[in-house]
mmCIF file of C-alpha atoms in Angstrom:
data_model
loop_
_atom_site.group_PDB
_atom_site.id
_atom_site.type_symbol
_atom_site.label_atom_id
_atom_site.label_comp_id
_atom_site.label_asym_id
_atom_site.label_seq_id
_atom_site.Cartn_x
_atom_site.Cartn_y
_atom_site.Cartn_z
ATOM 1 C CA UNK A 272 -40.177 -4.587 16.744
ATOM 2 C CA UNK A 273 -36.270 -4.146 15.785
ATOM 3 C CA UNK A 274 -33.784 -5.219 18.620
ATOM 4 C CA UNK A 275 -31.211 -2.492 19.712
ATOM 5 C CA UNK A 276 -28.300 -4.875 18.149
ATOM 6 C CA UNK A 277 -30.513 -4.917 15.145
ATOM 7 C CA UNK A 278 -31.001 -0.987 15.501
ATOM 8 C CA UNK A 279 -27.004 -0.695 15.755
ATOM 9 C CA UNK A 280 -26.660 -3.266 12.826
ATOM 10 C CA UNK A 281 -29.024 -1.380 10.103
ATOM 11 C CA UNK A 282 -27.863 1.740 11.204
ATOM 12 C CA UNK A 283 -24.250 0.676 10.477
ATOM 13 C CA UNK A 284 -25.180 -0.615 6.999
ATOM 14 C CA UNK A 285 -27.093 2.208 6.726
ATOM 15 C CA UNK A 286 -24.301 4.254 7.108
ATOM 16 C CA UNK A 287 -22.144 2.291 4.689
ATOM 17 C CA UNK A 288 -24.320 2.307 2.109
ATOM 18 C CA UNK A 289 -22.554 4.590 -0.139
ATOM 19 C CA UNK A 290 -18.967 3.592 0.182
ATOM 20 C CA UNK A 291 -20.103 0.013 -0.287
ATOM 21 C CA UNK A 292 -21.979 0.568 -3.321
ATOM 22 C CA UNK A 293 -19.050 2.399 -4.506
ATOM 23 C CA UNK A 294 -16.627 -0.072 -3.932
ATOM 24 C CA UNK A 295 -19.000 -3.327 -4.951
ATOM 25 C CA UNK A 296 -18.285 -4.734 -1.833
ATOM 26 C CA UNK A 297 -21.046 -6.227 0.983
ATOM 27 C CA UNK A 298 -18.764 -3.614 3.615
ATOM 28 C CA UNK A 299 -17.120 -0.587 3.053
ATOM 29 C CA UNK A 300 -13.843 -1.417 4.514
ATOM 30 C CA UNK A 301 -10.910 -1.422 2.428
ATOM 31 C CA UNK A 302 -7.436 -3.132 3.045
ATOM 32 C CA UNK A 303 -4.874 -1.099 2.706
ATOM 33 C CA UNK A 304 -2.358 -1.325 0.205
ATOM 34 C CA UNK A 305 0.780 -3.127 2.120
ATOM 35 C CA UNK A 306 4.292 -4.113 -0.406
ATOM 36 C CA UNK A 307 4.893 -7.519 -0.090
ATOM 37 C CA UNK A 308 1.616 -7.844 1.995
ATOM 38 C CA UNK A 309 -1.273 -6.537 0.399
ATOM 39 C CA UNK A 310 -0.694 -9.553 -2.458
ATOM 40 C CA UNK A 311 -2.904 -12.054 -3.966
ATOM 41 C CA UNK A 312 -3.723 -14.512 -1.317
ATOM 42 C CA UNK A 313 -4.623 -11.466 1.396
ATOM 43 C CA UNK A 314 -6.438 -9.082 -1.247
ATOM 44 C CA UNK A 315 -8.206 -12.349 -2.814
ATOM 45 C CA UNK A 316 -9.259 -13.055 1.334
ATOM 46 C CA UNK A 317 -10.371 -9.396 1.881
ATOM 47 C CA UNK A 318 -12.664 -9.488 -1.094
ATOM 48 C CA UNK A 319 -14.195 -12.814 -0.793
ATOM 49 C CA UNK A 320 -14.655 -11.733 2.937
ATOM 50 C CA UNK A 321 -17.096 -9.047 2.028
ATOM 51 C CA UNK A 322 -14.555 -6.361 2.353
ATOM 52 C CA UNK A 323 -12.381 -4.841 -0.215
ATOM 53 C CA UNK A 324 -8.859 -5.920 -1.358
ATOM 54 C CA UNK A 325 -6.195 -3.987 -2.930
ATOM 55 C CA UNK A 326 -2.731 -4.957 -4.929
ATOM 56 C CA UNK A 327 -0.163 -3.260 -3.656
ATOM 57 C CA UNK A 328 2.081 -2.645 -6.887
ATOM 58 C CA UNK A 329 4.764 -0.768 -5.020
ATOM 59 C CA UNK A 330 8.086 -0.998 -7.111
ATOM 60 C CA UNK A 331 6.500 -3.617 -9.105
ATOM 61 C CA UNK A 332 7.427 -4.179 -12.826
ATOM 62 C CA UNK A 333 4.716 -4.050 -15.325
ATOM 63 C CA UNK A 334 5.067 -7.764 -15.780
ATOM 64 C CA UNK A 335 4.596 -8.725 -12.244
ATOM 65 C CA UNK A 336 1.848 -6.637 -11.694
ATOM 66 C CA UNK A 337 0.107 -8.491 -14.857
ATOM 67 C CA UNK A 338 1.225 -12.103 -12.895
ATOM 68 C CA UNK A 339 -0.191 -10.812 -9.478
ATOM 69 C CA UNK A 340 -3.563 -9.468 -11.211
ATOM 70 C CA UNK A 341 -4.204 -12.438 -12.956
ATOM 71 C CA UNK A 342 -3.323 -14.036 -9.484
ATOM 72 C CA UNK A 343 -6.106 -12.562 -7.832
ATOM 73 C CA UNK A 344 -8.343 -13.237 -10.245
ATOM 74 C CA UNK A 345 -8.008 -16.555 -9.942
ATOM 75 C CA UNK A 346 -8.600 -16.655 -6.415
ATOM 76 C CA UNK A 347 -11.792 -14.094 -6.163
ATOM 77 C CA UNK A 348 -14.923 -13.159 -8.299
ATOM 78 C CA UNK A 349 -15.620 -10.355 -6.130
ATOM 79 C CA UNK A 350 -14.521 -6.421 -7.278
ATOM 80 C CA UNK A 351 -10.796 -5.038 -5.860
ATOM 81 C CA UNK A 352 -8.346 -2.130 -6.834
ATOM 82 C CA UNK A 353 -4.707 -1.689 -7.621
ATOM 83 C CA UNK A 354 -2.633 0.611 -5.605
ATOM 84 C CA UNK A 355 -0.116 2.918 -8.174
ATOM 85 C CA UNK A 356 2.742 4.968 -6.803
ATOM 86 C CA UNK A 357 2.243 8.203 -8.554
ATOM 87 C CA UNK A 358 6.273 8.222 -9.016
ATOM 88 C CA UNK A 359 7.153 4.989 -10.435
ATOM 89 C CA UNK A 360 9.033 5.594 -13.483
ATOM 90 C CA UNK A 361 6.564 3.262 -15.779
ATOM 91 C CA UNK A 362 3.285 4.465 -13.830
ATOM 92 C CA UNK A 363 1.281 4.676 -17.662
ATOM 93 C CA UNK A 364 2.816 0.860 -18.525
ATOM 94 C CA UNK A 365 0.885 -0.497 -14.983
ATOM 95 C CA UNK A 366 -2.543 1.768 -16.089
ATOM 96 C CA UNK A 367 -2.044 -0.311 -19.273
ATOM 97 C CA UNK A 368 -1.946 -3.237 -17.239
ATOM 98 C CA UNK A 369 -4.503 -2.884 -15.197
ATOM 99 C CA UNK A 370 -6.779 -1.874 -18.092
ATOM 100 C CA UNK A 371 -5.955 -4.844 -19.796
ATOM 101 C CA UNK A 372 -7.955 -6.581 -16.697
ATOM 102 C CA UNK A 373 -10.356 -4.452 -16.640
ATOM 103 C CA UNK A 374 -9.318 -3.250 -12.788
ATOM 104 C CA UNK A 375 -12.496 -1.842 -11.213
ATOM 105 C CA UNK A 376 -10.567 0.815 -9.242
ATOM 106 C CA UNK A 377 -7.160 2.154 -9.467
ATOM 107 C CA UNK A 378 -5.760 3.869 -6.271
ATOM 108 C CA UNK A 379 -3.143 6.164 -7.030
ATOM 109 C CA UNK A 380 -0.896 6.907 -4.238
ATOM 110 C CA UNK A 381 2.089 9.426 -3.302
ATOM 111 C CA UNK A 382 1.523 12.832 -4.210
ATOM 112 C CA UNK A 383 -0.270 14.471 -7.048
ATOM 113 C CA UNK A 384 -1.401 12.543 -10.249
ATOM 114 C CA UNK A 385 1.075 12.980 -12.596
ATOM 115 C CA UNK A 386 -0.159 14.466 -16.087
ATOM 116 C CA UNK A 387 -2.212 11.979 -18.541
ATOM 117 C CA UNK A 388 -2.698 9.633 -15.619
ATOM 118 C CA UNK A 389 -5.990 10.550 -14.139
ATOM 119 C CA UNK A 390 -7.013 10.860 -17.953
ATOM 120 C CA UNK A 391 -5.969 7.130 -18.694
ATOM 121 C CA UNK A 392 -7.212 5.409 -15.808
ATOM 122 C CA UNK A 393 -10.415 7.026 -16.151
ATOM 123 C CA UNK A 394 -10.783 6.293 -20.018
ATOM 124 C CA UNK A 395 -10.636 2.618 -18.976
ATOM 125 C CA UNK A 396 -13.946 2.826 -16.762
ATOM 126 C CA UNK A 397 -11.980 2.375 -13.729
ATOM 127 C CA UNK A 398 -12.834 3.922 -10.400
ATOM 128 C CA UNK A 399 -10.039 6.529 -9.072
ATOM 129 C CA UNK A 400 -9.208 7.248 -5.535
ATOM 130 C CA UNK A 401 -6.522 9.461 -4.277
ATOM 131 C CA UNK A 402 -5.183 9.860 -1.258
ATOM 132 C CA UNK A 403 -5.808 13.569 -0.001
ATOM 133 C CA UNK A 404 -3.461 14.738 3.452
ATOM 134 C CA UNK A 405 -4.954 18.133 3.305
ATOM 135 C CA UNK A 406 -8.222 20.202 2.550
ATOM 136 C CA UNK A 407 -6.841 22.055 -0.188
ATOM 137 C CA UNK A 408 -5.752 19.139 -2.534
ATOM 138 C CA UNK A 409 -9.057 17.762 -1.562
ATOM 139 C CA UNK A 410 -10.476 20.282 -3.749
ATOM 140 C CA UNK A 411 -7.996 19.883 -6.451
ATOM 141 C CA UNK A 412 -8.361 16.453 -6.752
ATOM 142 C CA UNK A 413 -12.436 16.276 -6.785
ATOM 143 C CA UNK A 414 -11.535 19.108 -9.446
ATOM 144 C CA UNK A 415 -9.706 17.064 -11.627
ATOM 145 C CA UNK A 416 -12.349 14.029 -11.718
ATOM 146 C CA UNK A 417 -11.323 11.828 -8.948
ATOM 147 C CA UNK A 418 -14.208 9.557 -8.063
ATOM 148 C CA UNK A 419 -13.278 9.260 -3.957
ATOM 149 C CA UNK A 420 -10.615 10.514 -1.861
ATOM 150 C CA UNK A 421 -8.686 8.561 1.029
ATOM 151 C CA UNK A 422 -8.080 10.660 3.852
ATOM 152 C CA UNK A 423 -5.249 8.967 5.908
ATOM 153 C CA UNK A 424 -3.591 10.193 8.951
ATOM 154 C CA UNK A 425 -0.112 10.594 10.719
ATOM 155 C CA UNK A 426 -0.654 7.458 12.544
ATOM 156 C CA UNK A 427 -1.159 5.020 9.927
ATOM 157 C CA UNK A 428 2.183 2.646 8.836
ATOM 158 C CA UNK A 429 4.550 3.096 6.098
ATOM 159 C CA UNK A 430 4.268 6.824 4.075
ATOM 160 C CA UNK A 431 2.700 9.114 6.465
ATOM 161 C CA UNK A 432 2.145 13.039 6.311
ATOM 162 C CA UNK A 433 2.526 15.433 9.277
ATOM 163 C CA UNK A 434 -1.327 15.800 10.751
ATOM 164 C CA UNK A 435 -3.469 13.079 12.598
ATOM 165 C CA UNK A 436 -6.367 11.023 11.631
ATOM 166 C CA UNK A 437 -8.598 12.637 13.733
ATOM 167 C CA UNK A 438 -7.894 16.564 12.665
ATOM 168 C CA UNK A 439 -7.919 15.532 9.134
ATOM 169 C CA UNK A 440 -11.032 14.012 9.304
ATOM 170 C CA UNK A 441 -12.681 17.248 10.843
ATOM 171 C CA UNK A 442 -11.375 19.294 8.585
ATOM 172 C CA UNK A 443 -12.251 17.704 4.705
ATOM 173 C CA UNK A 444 -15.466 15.577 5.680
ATOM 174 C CA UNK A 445 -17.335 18.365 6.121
ATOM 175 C CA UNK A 446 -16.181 19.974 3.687
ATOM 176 C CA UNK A 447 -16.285 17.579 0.816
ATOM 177 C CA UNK A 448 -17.533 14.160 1.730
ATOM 178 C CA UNK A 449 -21.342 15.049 -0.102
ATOM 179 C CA UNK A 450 -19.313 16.044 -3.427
ATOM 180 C CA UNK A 451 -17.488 12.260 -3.341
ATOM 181 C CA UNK A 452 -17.099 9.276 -1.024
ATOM 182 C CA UNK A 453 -14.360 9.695 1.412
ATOM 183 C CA UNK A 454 -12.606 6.934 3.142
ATOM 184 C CA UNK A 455 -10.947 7.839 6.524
ATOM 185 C CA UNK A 456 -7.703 5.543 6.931
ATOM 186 C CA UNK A 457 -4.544 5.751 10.076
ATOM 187 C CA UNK A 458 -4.486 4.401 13.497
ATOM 188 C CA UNK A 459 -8.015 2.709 13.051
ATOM 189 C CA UNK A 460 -8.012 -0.842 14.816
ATOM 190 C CA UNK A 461 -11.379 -1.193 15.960
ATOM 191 C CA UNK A 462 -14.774 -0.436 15.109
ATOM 192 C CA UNK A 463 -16.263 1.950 17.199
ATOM 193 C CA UNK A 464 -13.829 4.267 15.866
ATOM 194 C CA UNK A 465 -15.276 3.614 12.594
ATOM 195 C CA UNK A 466 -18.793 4.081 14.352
ATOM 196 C CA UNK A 467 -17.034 7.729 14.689
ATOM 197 C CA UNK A 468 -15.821 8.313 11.068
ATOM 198 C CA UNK A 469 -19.221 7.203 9.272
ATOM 199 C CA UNK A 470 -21.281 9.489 11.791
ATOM 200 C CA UNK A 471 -18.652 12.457 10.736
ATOM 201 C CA UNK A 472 -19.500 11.857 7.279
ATOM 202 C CA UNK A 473 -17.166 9.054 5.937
ATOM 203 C CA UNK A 474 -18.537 6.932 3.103
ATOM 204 C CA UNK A 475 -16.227 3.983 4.862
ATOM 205 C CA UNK A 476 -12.416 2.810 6.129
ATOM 206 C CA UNK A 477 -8.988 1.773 5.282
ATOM 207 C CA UNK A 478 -7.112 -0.712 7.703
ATOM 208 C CA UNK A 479 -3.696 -1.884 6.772
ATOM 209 C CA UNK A 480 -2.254 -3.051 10.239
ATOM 210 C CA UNK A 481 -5.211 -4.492 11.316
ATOM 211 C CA UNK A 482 -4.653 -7.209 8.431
ATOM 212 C CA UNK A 483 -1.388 -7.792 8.872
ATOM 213 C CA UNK A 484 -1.914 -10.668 10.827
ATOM 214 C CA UNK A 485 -4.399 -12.521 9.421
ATOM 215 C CA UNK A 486 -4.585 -15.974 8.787
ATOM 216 C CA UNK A 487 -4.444 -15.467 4.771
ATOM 217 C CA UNK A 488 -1.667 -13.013 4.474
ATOM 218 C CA UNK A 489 1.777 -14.483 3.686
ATOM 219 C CA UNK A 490 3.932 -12.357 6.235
ATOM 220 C CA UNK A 491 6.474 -14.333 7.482
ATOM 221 C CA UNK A 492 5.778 -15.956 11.039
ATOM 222 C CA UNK A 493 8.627 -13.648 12.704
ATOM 223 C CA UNK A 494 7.169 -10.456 11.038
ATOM 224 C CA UNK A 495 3.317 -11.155 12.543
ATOM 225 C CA UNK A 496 5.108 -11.951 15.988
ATOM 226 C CA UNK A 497 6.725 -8.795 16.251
ATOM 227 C CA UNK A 498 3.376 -7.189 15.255
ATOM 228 C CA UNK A 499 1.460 -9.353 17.966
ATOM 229 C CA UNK A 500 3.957 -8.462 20.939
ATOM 230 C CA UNK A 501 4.547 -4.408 19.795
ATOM 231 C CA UNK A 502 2.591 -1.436 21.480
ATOM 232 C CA UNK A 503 1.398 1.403 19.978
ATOM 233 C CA UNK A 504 4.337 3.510 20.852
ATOM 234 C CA UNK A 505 6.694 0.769 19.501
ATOM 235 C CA UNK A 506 5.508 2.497 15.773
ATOM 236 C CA UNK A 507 7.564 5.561 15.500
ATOM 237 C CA UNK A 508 8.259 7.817 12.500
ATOM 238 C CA UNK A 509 11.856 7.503 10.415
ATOM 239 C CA UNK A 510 13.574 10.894 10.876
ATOM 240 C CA UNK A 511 14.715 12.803 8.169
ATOM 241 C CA UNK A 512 17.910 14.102 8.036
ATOM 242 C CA UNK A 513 18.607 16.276 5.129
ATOM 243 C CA UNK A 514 15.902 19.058 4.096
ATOM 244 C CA UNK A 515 17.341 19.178 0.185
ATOM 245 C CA UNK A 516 16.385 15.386 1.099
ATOM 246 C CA UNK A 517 12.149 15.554 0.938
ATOM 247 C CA UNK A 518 11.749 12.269 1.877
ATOM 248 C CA UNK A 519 8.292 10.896 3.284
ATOM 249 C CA UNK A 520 8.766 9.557 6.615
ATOM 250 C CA UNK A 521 7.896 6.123 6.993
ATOM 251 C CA UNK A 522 6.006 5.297 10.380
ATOM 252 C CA UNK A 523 7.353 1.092 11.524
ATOM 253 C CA UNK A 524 8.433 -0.954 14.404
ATOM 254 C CA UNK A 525 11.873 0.412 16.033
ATOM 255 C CA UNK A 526 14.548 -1.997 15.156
ATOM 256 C CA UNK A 527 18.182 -1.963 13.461
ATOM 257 C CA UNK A 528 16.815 -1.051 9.852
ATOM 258 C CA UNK A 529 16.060 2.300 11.487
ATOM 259 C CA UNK A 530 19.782 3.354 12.249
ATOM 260 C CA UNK A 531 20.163 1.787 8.365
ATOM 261 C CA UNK A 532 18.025 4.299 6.663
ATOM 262 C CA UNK A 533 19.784 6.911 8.282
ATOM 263 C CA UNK A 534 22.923 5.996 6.625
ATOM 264 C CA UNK A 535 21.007 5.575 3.572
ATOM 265 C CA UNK A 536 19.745 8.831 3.233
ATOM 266 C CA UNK A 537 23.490 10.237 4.466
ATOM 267 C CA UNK A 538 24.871 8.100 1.097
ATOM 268 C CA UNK A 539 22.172 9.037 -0.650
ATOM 269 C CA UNK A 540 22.223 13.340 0.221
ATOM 270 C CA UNK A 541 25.969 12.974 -0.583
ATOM 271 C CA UNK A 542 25.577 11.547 -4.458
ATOM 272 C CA UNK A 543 23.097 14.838 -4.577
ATOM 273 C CA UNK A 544 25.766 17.297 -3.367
ATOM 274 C CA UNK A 545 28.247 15.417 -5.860
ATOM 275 C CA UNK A 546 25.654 15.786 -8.541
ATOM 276 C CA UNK A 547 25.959 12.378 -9.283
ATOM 277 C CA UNK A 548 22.277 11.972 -9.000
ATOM 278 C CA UNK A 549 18.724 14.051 -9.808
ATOM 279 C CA UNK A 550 16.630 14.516 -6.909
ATOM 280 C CA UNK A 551 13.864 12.076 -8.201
ATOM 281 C CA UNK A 552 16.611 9.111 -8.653
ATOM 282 C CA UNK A 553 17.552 10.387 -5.715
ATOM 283 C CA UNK A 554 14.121 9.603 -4.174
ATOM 284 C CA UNK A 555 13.971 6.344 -6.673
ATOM 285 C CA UNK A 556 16.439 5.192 -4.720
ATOM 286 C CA UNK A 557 15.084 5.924 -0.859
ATOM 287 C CA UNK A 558 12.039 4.296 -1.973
ATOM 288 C CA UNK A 559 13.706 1.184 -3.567
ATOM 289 C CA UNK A 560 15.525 0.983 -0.665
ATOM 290 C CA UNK A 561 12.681 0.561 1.669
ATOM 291 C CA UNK A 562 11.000 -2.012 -1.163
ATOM 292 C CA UNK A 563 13.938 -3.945 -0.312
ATOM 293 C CA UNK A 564 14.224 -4.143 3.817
ATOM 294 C CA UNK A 565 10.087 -4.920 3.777
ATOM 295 C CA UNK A 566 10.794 -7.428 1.561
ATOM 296 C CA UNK A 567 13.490 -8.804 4.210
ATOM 297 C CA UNK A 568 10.968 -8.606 7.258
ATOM 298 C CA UNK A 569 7.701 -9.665 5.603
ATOM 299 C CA UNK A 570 9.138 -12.689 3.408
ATOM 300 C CA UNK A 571 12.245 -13.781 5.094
ATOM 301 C CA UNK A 572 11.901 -12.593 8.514
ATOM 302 C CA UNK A 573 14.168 -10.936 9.387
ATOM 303 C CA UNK A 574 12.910 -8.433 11.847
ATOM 304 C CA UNK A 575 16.149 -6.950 12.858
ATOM 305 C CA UNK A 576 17.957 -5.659 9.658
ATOM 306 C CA UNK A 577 14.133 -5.179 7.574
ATOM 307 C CA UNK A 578 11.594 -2.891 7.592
ATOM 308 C CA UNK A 579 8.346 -3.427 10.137
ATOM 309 C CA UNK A 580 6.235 -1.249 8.995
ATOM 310 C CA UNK A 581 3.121 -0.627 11.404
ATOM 311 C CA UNK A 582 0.372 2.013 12.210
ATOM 312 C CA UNK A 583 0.187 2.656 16.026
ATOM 313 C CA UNK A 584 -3.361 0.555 15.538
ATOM 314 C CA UNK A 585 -0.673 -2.529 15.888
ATOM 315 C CA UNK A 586 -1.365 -2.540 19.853
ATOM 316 C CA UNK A 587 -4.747 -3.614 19.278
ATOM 317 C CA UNK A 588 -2.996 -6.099 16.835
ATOM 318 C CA UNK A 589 -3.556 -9.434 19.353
ATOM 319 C CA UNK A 590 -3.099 -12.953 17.675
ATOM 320 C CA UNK A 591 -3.590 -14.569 13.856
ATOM 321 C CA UNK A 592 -7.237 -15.011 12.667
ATOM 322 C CA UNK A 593 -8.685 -15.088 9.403
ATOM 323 C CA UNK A 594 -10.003 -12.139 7.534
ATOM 324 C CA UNK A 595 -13.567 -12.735 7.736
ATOM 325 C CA UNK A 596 -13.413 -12.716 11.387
ATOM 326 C CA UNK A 597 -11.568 -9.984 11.874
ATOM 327 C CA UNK A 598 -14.161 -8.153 9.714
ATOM 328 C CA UNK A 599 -16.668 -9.476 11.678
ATOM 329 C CA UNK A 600 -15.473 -8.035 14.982
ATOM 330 C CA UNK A 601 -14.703 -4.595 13.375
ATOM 331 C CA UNK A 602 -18.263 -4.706 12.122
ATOM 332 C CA UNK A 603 -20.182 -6.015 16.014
ATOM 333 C CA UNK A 604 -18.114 -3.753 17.322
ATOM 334 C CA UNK A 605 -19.049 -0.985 14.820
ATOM 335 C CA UNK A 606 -22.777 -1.717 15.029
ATOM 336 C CA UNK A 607 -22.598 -2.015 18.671
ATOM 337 C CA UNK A 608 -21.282 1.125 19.298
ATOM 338 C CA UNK A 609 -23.903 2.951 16.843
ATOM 339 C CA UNK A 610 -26.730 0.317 19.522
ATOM 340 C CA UNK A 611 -25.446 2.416 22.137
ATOM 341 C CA UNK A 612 -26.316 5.696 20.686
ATOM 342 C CA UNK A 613 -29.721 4.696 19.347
ATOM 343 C CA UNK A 614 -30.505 4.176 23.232
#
């Protein structure tokens, strides 16, 4: 006769059946795509961990994308993806690339696929996921021949859209999650809150934050510290302050490099008014910009003038330990709660 952890445990594998078979992983948690973080040694970690790692490509050239691939490679056996930003000005040179090694999934990220792009990434045999912040370009997107959806709320780090996890969730996994797999990402930091999503419908998770701090990833000692002592409410939201302006807000740690990007966007607003630039330069350059301060917080530390980018998960965010155990906790914690309910 089964145990009631043993209940909890089949039940959760049960439940992740789908987004793990999807993903060729042992669980169906994915790691979100982090610049500067989400490289080879923490995406090689996720996947070897049973979990699923993903490149984050970012403002990436095509050649280092081709270095970092081959990186991973060399480091793992086991299946992981490539996150694309649907705006990068060579977006169909980095499907090239990650055709030419044979990428298992491709997640495309930042708005709607631009033309040809779905087409070539799927004429490689690649897997393609899109991000989906509302129910309508759910629908779209399943239309179009995407293979899974990410559903990611307000409170996740870095690009966020206006609505939370939670309502989001409600509102496409009913509606859509039979048609493809659906993986619920934003604020999630522990795993009866994944318990939650999969008994709503998800096929499995994103965490980004959560992995911030492991063992593996190469974030610089002053950028996990600031992640280990911050609260929840210590991740705000950038503010925008030009509507001509649309730029994404970015959700991180408050710090100096906030007050920057408001000066940023002034400079950048006024080369629009001058006509001196087109709007997408214009948004080139917003996003370059905030490739460049994470790249001074996560590799060289400095947490004052860089970007900390962080979901409001980053409170649950506690010390540095490997991968594979912080799997392992999301998953007890996951089957324990999905014990309880069995009782």
């Amino acid at each position: 006769m089964s145990t009631a952890s043993s209940i909890g445990a089949e039940r959760l594998q049960r439940r992740m059946a789908r987004g793990a078979a999807f993903l060729g992983s042992d669980v169906a948690i994915m790691c979100g795509a982090m610049s500067w973080v989400s490289e080879r040694n923490l995406v090689a970690a996720m996947s070897n961990a049973g979990g699923f790692g993903l490149i984050a490509c970012g403002a990436m050239t095509p050649e280092l994308l081709d270095a970092e691939i081959a990186g991973t490679s060399a480091l793992t056996g086991k299946p992981f993806g490539v996150n694309l930003i649907t705006m990068h000005p060579q977006l169909m040179d980095l499907i090239a690339v990650c055709a030419k090694h044979r990428v298992s999934h491709v997640v495309l990220a930042g708005g709607l696929p631009p033309p040809g792009s779905l087409d070539a990434i799927k004429a490689n045999g690649a897997k393609l996921i899109c991000f989906a912040p509302a129910l309508s370009l759910a629908r779209k997107l399943i239309r179009s021949g995407v293979d899974a959806l990410v559903v990611e709320g307000m409170e996740a780090g870095g690009h966020i859209g206006p609505v939370s996890t939670s309502v989001l969730a409600q509102e496409i996994l009913p509606e859509v999650s039979e048609q493809v797999p659906v993986f619920v990402a934003g604020g999630i930091g522990r795993g009866e809150a994944i318990a939650g999503y999969l008994d709503q419908g998800a096929a499995g998770v994103q965490l980004g934050t959560r992995f911030v701090c492991a063992t593996e990833s190469i974030a610089h000692p002053n950028f996990k510290k600031a992640f280990i002592r911050a609260s929840a409410r210590d991740a705000v939201a950038s503010v925008q302050i030009d509507p001509r302006l649309p730029v994404i807000p970015v959700r991180a740690l408050k710090n100096a490099s906030s007050e920057l990007f408001t000066a940023k966007q002034r400079e950048v607003a006024q080369l629009l008014d001058e006509g001196k630039v087109e709007m997408l330069e214009a948004q080139l350059q917003i996003e370059h910009y905030w490739a460049g301060a994470l790249r001074r917080a996560v590799i060289e530390g400095d947490i004052d003038n860089g970007s900390l980018m962080a979901g409001q998960s980053v409170g649950m965010v506690s010390k540095e330990e490997p991968v594979a155990e912080i799997i392992a906790t999301l998953m007890a914690e996951a089957a324990h709660a999905l014990e309880k309910r069995a009782a």
